[in-house]
Amino acid sequence: AQTVTQSQPEMSVQEAETVTLSCTYDTSESDYYLFWYKQPPSRQMILVIRQEAYKQQNATENRFSVNFQKAAKSFSLKISDSQLGDAAMYFCAYVTDYKLSFGAGTTVTVRA
Amino acid sequence: GAVVSQHPSRVICKSGTSVKIECRSLDFQATTMFWYRQFPKKSLMLMATSNEGSKATYEQGVEKDKFLINHASLTLSTLTVTSAHPEDSSFYICSARPHGTGNEKLFFGSGTQLSVL
């Protein structure tokens, strides 16, 4: 069974600063996808970034980037230049056989 | 991007009644849809996988007679919570995979908050 671990229940960041969210996963697969989703108070799931395991280059989407370490099974998310709108719960997720397995989530608060 | 419509967004019902939640892909066909349950400030837990034209596959511990899933067309899956009780109160979210795509594309509905009195 796949497991996704997010060890930080809460993180706080000053506006304009950088915060890094950690995620580790366990799998025996060689090719798979990893995701970071954002869930704001509206509870809509928003895809932040996606990484395909066979691609060594770390994915980047504007202020969001990942540090993908396949051997270590680590997939951290870095939010740069944090904005008030980044405040949300962030979930790391792994997919295989079309099923998403989510981590427990990290609540990010942004201080003005 | 692809849109998944989920209705209703919020429903309050009396204990013992049944509630139907719809998940509809508006601009794509979805061979497979997924239903999740989420408790406050907790993660999403997969309940079942819904495949068009076949029986749903339920995750371990999910009562298939309590949570009836129907995927009658390529654009619609429904979740019916039968004989609802207060412990069924939760946030339910669906997601859909466009036909012909792989693991990289999954789109979420906006969720349904169910409150059972």
Short mmCIF file of C-alpha atoms in Angstrom, two decimals:
data_model
loop_
_atom_site.label_atom_id
_atom_site.label_comp_id
_atom_site.label_asym_id
_atom_site.label_seq_id
_atom_site.Cartn_x
_atom_site.Cartn_y
_atom_site.Cartn_z
CA ALA A 1 0.00 0.00 0.00
CA GLN A 2 1.12 3.51 -0.74
CA THR A 3 1.60 5.96 2.08
CA VAL A 4 2.19 9.66 1.96
CA THR A 5 3.59 11.42 5.02
CA GLN A 6 3.44 15.10 5.77
CA SER A 7 5.16 15.66 9.09
CA GLN A 8 4.29 19.34 9.54
CA PRO A 9 0.67 19.87 10.66
CA GLU A 10 1.09 23.65 10.58
CA MET A 11 3.52 26.15 9.11
CA SER A 12 3.57 29.92 9.44
CA VAL A 13 5.34 32.31 7.10
CA GLN A 14 5.77 36.06 6.89
CA GLU A 15 4.36 37.67 3.80
CA ALA A 16 6.99 37.86 1.01
CA GLU A 17 9.10 35.18 2.70
CA THR A 18 9.66 31.57 1.69
CA VAL A 19 8.24 28.43 3.26
CA THR A 20 8.99 24.80 2.51
CA LEU A 21 6.54 21.98 3.11
CA SER A 22 7.87 18.47 3.43
CA CYS A 23 6.44 15.25 2.05
CA THR A 24 7.72 11.71 1.91
CA TYR A 25 6.08 8.73 0.31
CA ASP A 26 6.47 5.04 0.06
CA THR A 27 6.10 3.10 -3.15
CA SER A 28 7.50 0.16 -5.05
CA GLU A 29 6.53 1.68 -8.39
CA SER A 30 9.15 3.13 -10.72
CA ASP A 31 6.92 5.53 -12.63
CA TYR A 32 4.23 7.56 -10.96
CA TYR A 33 2.95 11.08 -10.44
CA LEU A 34 3.21 13.27 -7.40
CA PHE A 35 1.08 16.30 -6.73
CA TRP A 36 0.68 19.18 -4.36
CA TYR A 37 -2.88 20.39 -3.91
CA LYS A 38 -4.06 23.52 -2.16
CA GLN A 39 -7.36 23.59 -0.28
CA PRO A 40 -8.38 27.12 0.76
CA PRO A 41 -11.29 27.80 3.12
CA SER A 42 -13.68 27.35 0.19
CA ARG A 43 -12.55 23.68 0.29
CA GLN A 44 -12.08 23.55 -3.48
CA MET A 45 -9.11 21.35 -4.33
CA ILE A 46 -6.67 23.30 -6.48
CA LEU A 47 -3.73 21.66 -8.23
CA VAL A 48 -0.57 23.56 -7.38
CA ILE A 49 2.09 21.49 -9.07
CA ARG A 50 2.66 18.06 -10.59
CA GLN A 51 5.81 15.99 -10.93
CA GLU A 52 6.30 12.89 -13.04
CA ALA A 53 8.69 10.50 -11.38
CA TYR A 54 10.79 9.68 -14.42
CA LYS A 55 11.56 13.35 -14.99
CA GLN A 56 14.58 14.37 -12.95
CA GLN A 57 14.01 18.07 -13.42
CA ASN A 58 12.08 19.63 -10.57
CA ALA A 59 8.71 21.06 -11.54
CA THR A 60 8.10 24.79 -11.17
CA GLU A 61 4.94 26.86 -11.42
CA ASN A 62 5.55 30.56 -10.87
CA ARG A 63 6.25 30.98 -7.12
CA PHE A 64 5.85 27.28 -6.42
CA SER A 65 8.63 24.77 -6.91
CA VAL A 66 9.40 21.28 -5.74
CA ASN A 67 12.49 19.46 -4.62
CA PHE A 68 11.99 15.92 -5.88
CA GLN A 69 14.42 13.36 -4.52
CA LYS A 70 13.35 10.05 -6.03
CA ALA A 71 15.86 7.86 -4.22
CA ALA A 72 14.90 9.36 -0.89
CA LYS A 73 11.20 9.34 -1.84
CA SER A 74 10.92 12.95 -0.87
CA PHE A 75 8.81 15.64 -2.54
CA SER A 76 8.91 19.01 -0.81
CA LEU A 77 7.10 22.16 -1.92
CA LYS A 78 8.65 25.60 -1.74
CA ILE A 79 6.44 28.66 -1.79
CA SER A 80 8.44 31.77 -2.57
CA ASP A 81 7.36 35.36 -2.02
CA SER A 82 4.43 34.16 0.07
CA GLN A 83 1.17 36.02 -0.37
CA LEU A 84 -1.89 36.26 1.86
CA GLY A 85 -3.80 34.23 -0.72
CA ASP A 86 -1.43 31.31 -0.19
CA ALA A 87 -3.01 30.64 3.21
CA ALA A 88 -4.62 27.23 2.93
CA MET A 89 -4.23 23.57 3.69
CA TYR A 90 -1.72 21.88 1.40
CA PHE A 91 -1.85 18.20 0.57
CA CYS A 92 0.87 16.10 -0.96
CA ALA A 93 -0.54 13.28 -3.07
CA TYR A 94 0.67 10.24 -4.95
CA VAL A 95 -1.24 8.50 -7.71
CA THR A 96 -1.12 5.01 -9.06
CA ASP A 97 -3.86 3.08 -10.84
CA TYR A 98 -5.65 6.44 -11.03
CA LYS A 99 -6.14 6.48 -7.26
CA LEU A 100 -4.87 9.45 -5.33
CA SER A 101 -3.43 8.86 -1.88
CA PHE A 102 -3.18 12.02 0.18
CA GLY A 103 -0.96 13.02 3.04
CA ALA A 104 -2.47 14.38 6.24
CA GLY A 105 -2.03 17.96 5.10
CA THR A 106 -0.14 21.04 6.26
CA THR A 107 -1.99 24.21 7.22
CA VAL A 108 -0.12 27.28 6.03
CA THR A 109 -0.81 30.64 7.60
CA VAL A 110 0.64 33.82 6.15
CA ARG A 111 1.41 36.71 8.49
CA ALA A 112 0.93 40.20 7.10
CA GLY B 1 -9.47 23.75 -17.85
CA ALA B 2 -11.86 20.88 -17.33
CA VAL B 3 -14.82 21.52 -15.05
CA VAL B 4 -16.42 19.12 -12.63
CA SER B 5 -19.74 20.25 -11.20
CA GLN B 6 -20.87 18.82 -7.88
CA HIS B 7 -24.34 19.38 -6.44
CA PRO B 8 -25.62 20.22 -3.98
CA SER B 9 -22.88 22.21 -2.30
CA ARG B 10 -24.59 21.90 1.05
CA VAL B 11 -27.41 19.71 2.28
CA ILE B 12 -29.09 19.28 5.64
CA CYS B 13 -31.29 16.26 6.18
CA LYS B 14 -33.07 14.41 8.94
CA SER B 15 -31.71 11.18 10.32
CA GLY B 16 -33.06 8.19 8.42
CA THR B 17 -33.50 9.93 5.10
CA SER B 18 -31.43 9.41 1.95
CA VAL B 19 -29.40 12.05 0.18
CA LYS B 20 -28.12 12.01 -3.39
CA ILE B 21 -25.02 13.91 -4.46
CA GLU B 22 -24.25 14.44 -8.14
CA CYS B 23 -20.86 14.73 -9.78
CA ARG B 24 -20.93 15.85 -13.38
CA SER B 25 -18.09 16.46 -15.85
CA LEU B 26 -19.22 19.44 -17.91
CA ASP B 27 -16.78 19.52 -20.81
CA PHE B 28 -15.24 16.08 -20.96
CA GLN B 29 -16.18 12.45 -20.69
CA ALA B 30 -15.09 10.70 -17.54
CA THR B 31 -14.71 6.96 -17.63
CA THR B 32 -13.71 6.95 -13.99
CA MET B 33 -14.82 9.07 -11.08
CA PHE B 34 -13.77 8.93 -7.47
CA TRP B 35 -15.59 9.74 -4.27
CA TYR B 36 -13.79 11.03 -1.19
CA ARG B 37 -14.82 11.89 2.32
CA GLN B 38 -13.14 14.58 4.38
CA PHE B 39 -13.54 15.43 8.05
CA PRO B 40 -12.71 18.94 9.30
CA LYS B 41 -9.01 19.75 9.00
CA LYS B 42 -8.29 16.16 7.96
CA SER B 43 -7.17 14.56 4.75
CA LEU B 44 -9.29 13.21 1.94
CA MET B 45 -10.10 9.54 2.26
CA LEU B 46 -10.98 7.61 -0.88
CA MET B 47 -14.33 5.90 -0.49
CA ALA B 48 -14.88 4.31 -3.86
CA THR B 49 -13.99 4.27 -7.52
CA SER B 50 -16.85 4.63 -9.95
CA ASN B 51 -16.54 3.25 -13.47
CA GLU B 52 -19.09 4.00 -16.16
CA GLY B 53 -21.31 1.04 -16.87
CA SER B 54 -20.00 -1.18 -14.10
CA LYS B 55 -20.21 -1.62 -10.36
CA ALA B 56 -18.24 0.70 -8.16
CA THR B 57 -15.18 -0.52 -6.30
CA TYR B 58 -15.29 0.35 -2.62
CA GLU B 59 -12.32 0.87 -0.34
CA GLN B 60 -11.94 -1.32 2.69
CA GLY B 61 -14.24 -0.30 5.50
CA VAL B 62 -16.72 1.59 3.33
CA GLU B 63 -20.24 0.17 3.45
CA LYS B 64 -21.47 -0.24 -0.11
CA ASP B 65 -25.09 -0.55 1.03
CA LYS B 66 -24.80 2.73 2.90
CA PHE B 67 -23.04 4.63 0.12
CA LEU B 68 -24.63 3.73 -3.20
CA ILE B 69 -22.73 4.81 -6.27
CA ASN B 70 -24.13 4.93 -9.77
CA HIS B 71 -22.14 5.90 -12.86
CA ALA B 72 -24.77 5.65 -15.55
CA SER B 73 -23.14 7.85 -18.14
CA LEU B 74 -19.72 9.15 -19.11
CA THR B 75 -20.50 12.51 -17.54
CA LEU B 76 -22.41 11.68 -14.37
CA SER B 77 -21.76 9.77 -11.18
CA THR B 78 -24.01 9.90 -8.15
CA LEU B 79 -23.41 9.06 -4.51
CA THR B 80 -26.47 8.27 -2.43
CA VAL B 81 -26.11 8.20 1.32
CA THR B 82 -28.90 5.88 2.42
CA SER B 83 -30.61 6.08 5.79
CA ALA B 84 -28.27 8.86 6.82
CA HIS B 85 -27.24 9.24 10.44
CA PRO B 86 -25.36 12.02 12.23
CA GLU B 87 -22.09 10.12 11.91
CA ASP B 88 -22.43 10.37 8.12
CA SER B 89 -22.13 14.14 8.40
CA SER B 90 -19.02 15.07 6.47
CA PHE B 91 -17.64 16.83 3.42
CA TYR B 92 -17.85 14.67 0.29
CA ILE B 93 -15.77 15.44 -2.82
CA CYS B 94 -15.71 13.80 -6.20
CA SER B 95 -12.98 13.77 -8.81
CA ALA B 96 -13.03 12.71 -12.44
CA ARG B 97 -10.48 11.36 -14.87
CA PRO B 98 -10.98 12.37 -18.51
CA HIS B 99 -11.47 9.48 -20.88
CA GLY B 100 -8.23 8.56 -22.61
CA THR B 101 -5.91 10.19 -20.09
CA GLY B 102 -3.66 8.63 -17.54
CA ASN B 103 -2.74 9.25 -13.95
CA GLU B 104 -1.72 12.82 -14.60
CA LYS B 105 -5.18 14.30 -15.00
CA LEU B 106 -7.74 14.31 -12.24
CA PHE B 107 -10.24 17.13 -11.74
CA PHE B 108 -12.17 17.82 -8.56
CA GLY B 109 -15.69 18.92 -7.86
CA SER B 110 -16.31 21.68 -5.33
CA GLY B 111 -17.58 19.32 -2.65
CA THR B 112 -20.78 18.75 -0.72
CA GLN B 113 -21.17 19.44 2.99
CA LEU B 114 -23.67 16.97 4.41
CA SER B 115 -25.18 17.63 7.81
CA VAL B 116 -27.48 14.99 9.27
CA LEU B 117 -29.66 16.12 12.14
#
